Amino acid sequence: MKLSTRELATLAVFGALWGLVEASLGSVLKSLNIPLSGVFLAAIGLIIALVGRVFVPKRGSTLFIGVLATLIKLFSLGGVIIGPMVGILTEAILAEIVLSLAGKPRRPALVLAGALGVAWVMLQPFVTGPLLFGRTAFVVWLDLLDRGSQLLGLDVTAAIWIVLALLAIHLAIGGLAGWFSWDIARLLQARQGRSIPQTLES
Amino acid sequence: MKHISKLLLIFIAISLAACSAASQPAAFEPGSTLLVSGGEIKKSYSRADLEALPASQADFLDVTYRGVVLSVLLQDAGFDPQQVKAVKAVANDGFTVNYDPAQFLRPDFLVAYAQANGELTDKDGLFRIVLPGAEGKQNVRMLVEVQVIQ
């Protein structure tokens, strides 16, 4: 990946924006204990990263934004930040893989990248819980069912429905984030008077 | 393509509306007993019942609490703590926290019924969890039930 100074500066702006959102809004949402706060935070972060990818449509640019955001999250207020840092980085990696495989940015690729990135929010505790926080996967599973049960009003015995519903909500919100990031990128580029590349035409 | 966007938005709106309607906490009656349950076992403990068990002390946020070590309570209720896979603490507003064996087997994991130098506060309720060093939400207040998952 060879980037010009202008491209590097552009990526730095998007990375800083994602990092600042995580460090500020993330801390507030965590302290308020709002349901699905991680999902909305991931969606906002991925919108920023995906718009950044449209501005610098080169392999590695989404990962670059994610790494910067992760570093900025280090300066976050509040308690344990290793979990969110792993989250930001993994969301960026997933988005990067999808967008790299898709080639030039297109709306469907952004939708898929957003959906997978946000879906990671649901799966991450199963990785970081046992590996970083010494929790058993079983207890992480119970936590997921409890949260889903309270959110959806289903009994915890309807485990499969809880998981499917949560997954659908995560994928839908992520997909929508990808969808909007395409429109936002086009809008921003049009306002900047940039020529919109062929791949950006819907 | 715009139809897909609209459908996604409608799906999310309906989901969130359903979630907000469903996520009203299932309030428990703030009774004067603590229920310890799991499988066939269901046992209620009053404060006097807990005080009859061996007492221990543990600190959380510079406050020293007096209560019963959870593994002692589980044994008294008829469980073998070594065979328990997880323990769920339930507060009277429906808030729950799950604990794994590394946590609930700790000798300083208390079900507290008093402070060392007085009563629990109104915010604490009649019983509360005390897990020193853990974050606030793991120290469940207004505790009404301990569910044992084997």
PDB file of C-alpha atoms in Angstrom, chain A residues 30 33 35-36 40 107-108 111 133-136 138-139 142-144 146-147 149-154 156 165 168-169 171-176 179-180 183, chain B residues 1-6 8-9 11-12 15-16 18-24 85-88 94-103 135 137-138 149-150:
ATOM      1  CA  LYS A  30     -20.769   2.567  29.012  1.00  0.00           C
ATOM      2  CA  ASN A  33     -25.465   1.168  30.701  1.00  0.00           C
ATOM      3  CA  PRO A  35     -28.865  -1.433  25.850  1.00  0.00           C
ATOM      4  CA  LEU A  36     -27.153  -2.060  22.502  1.00  0.00           C
ATOM      5  CA  PHE A  40     -24.565   1.806  17.931  1.00  0.00           C
ATOM      6  CA  ARG A 107     -22.479  -0.140  -1.861  1.00  0.00           C
ATOM      7  CA  PRO A 108     -22.996  -3.914  -1.384  1.00  0.00           C
ATOM      8  CA  VAL A 111     -23.184  -2.998   3.550  1.00  0.00           C
ATOM      9  CA  PHE A 133     -10.765 -11.593  31.383  1.00  0.00           C
ATOM     10  CA  GLY A 134     -10.634 -15.213  32.536  1.00  0.00           C
ATOM     11  CA  ARG A 135     -14.371 -15.735  32.051  1.00  0.00           C
ATOM     12  CA  THR A 136     -15.727 -19.079  30.953  1.00  0.00           C
ATOM     13  CA  PHE A 138     -20.491 -20.690  29.418  1.00  0.00           C
ATOM     14  CA  VAL A 139     -20.886 -17.559  31.542  1.00  0.00           C
ATOM     15  CA  LEU A 142     -25.454 -16.863  29.907  1.00  0.00           C
ATOM     16  CA  ASP A 143     -24.747 -13.123  29.755  1.00  0.00           C
ATOM     17  CA  LEU A 144     -25.759 -13.059  26.081  1.00  0.00           C
ATOM     18  CA  ASP A 146     -29.804 -12.643  29.770  1.00  0.00           C
ATOM     19  CA  ARG A 147     -29.215  -9.479  27.755  1.00  0.00           C
ATOM     20  CA  SER A 149     -33.986 -12.020  27.120  1.00  0.00           C
ATOM     21  CA  GLN A 150     -34.317  -8.625  28.809  1.00  0.00           C
ATOM     22  CA  LEU A 151     -34.118  -6.774  25.500  1.00  0.00           C
ATOM     23  CA  LEU A 152     -36.563  -8.914  23.568  1.00  0.00           C
ATOM     24  CA  GLY A 153     -38.856  -9.955  26.365  1.00  0.00           C
ATOM     25  CA  LEU A 154     -38.264 -13.638  25.627  1.00  0.00           C
ATOM     26  CA  VAL A 156     -34.052 -17.475  28.393  1.00  0.00           C
ATOM     27  CA  ALA A 165     -33.027 -12.180  16.830  1.00  0.00           C
ATOM     28  CA  ALA A 168     -30.505 -10.205  12.888  1.00  0.00           C
ATOM     29  CA  ILE A 169     -30.577  -6.878  14.761  1.00  0.00           C
ATOM     30  CA  LEU A 171     -26.560  -7.475  11.004  1.00  0.00           C
ATOM     31  CA  ALA A 172     -29.371  -5.075  10.112  1.00  0.00           C
ATOM     32  CA  ILE A 173     -27.898  -2.145  12.031  1.00  0.00           C
ATOM     33  CA  GLY A 174     -24.456  -2.864  10.591  1.00  0.00           C
ATOM     34  CA  GLY A 175     -25.867  -3.209   7.092  1.00  0.00           C
ATOM     35  CA  LEU A 176     -27.674   0.070   7.455  1.00  0.00           C
ATOM     36  CA  TRP A 179     -25.644   1.677   3.401  1.00  0.00           C
ATOM     37  CA  PHE A 180     -25.548   5.158   4.875  1.00  0.00           C
ATOM     38  CA  ASP A 183     -24.517   7.882   0.740  1.00  0.00           C
TER      39      ASP A 183
ATOM     40  CA  MET B   1     -32.019  -0.572  -3.762  1.00  0.00           C
ATOM     41  CA  LYS B   2     -33.838   2.188  -1.878  1.00  0.00           C
ATOM     42  CA  HIS B   3     -36.531  -0.322  -0.966  1.00  0.00           C
ATOM     43  CA  ILE B   4     -33.900  -2.423   0.800  1.00  0.00           C
ATOM     44  CA  SER B   5     -32.758   0.612   2.761  1.00  0.00           C
ATOM     45  CA  LYS B   6     -36.338   1.379   3.771  1.00  0.00           C
ATOM     46  CA  LEU B   8     -33.831  -2.275   6.853  1.00  0.00           C
ATOM     47  CA  LEU B   9     -34.888   0.923   8.569  1.00  0.00           C
ATOM     48  CA  PHE B  11     -36.949  -3.681  10.557  1.00  0.00           C
ATOM     49  CA  ILE B  12     -34.630  -1.857  12.931  1.00  0.00           C
ATOM     50  CA  SER B  15     -36.971  -4.284  16.549  1.00  0.00           C
ATOM     51  CA  LEU B  16     -36.009  -1.335  18.720  1.00  0.00           C
ATOM     52  CA  ALA B  18     -40.189  -4.184  20.483  1.00  0.00           C
ATOM     53  CA  CYS B  19     -36.973  -4.169  22.500  1.00  0.00           C
ATOM     54  CA  SER B  20     -37.865  -1.004  24.392  1.00  0.00           C
ATOM     55  CA  ALA B  21     -41.311  -2.398  25.154  1.00  0.00           C
ATOM     56  CA  ALA B  22     -39.879  -5.740  26.215  1.00  0.00           C
ATOM     57  CA  SER B  23     -36.952  -4.429  28.181  1.00  0.00           C
ATOM     58  CA  GLN B  24     -39.103  -3.020  30.937  1.00  0.00           C
ATOM     59  CA  LYS B  85     -21.012 -24.224  36.500  1.00  0.00           C
ATOM     60  CA  ALA B  86     -22.281 -20.708  37.115  1.00  0.00           C
ATOM     61  CA  VAL B  87     -24.198 -18.587  39.598  1.00  0.00           C
ATOM     62  CA  LYS B  88     -26.632 -15.842  38.652  1.00  0.00           C
ATOM     63  CA  GLY B  94     -34.632  -7.830  37.161  1.00  0.00           C
ATOM     64  CA  PHE B  95     -30.960  -6.916  36.724  1.00  0.00           C
ATOM     65  CA  THR B  96     -28.805 -10.052  36.575  1.00  0.00           C
ATOM     66  CA  VAL B  97     -25.104 -10.847  36.707  1.00  0.00           C
ATOM     67  CA  ASN B  98     -23.548 -14.237  36.001  1.00  0.00           C
ATOM     68  CA  TYR B  99     -20.461 -15.406  37.852  1.00  0.00           C
ATOM     69  CA  ASP B 100     -18.082 -18.145  36.828  1.00  0.00           C
ATOM     70  CA  PRO B 101     -16.413 -20.569  39.285  1.00  0.00           C
ATOM     71  CA  ALA B 102     -13.255 -18.461  39.509  1.00  0.00           C
ATOM     72  CA  GLN B 103     -15.432 -15.727  40.999  1.00  0.00           C
ATOM     73  CA  GLU B 135     -16.446  -3.498  38.842  1.00  0.00           C
ATOM     74  CA  LYS B 137     -22.167  -3.735  38.324  1.00  0.00           C
ATOM     75  CA  GLN B 138     -20.827  -7.088  39.504  1.00  0.00           C
ATOM     76  CA  ILE B 149     -26.675 -23.381  37.228  1.00  0.00           C
ATOM     77  CA  GLN B 150     -25.257 -26.902  37.362  1.00  0.00           C
TER      78      GLN B 150
END
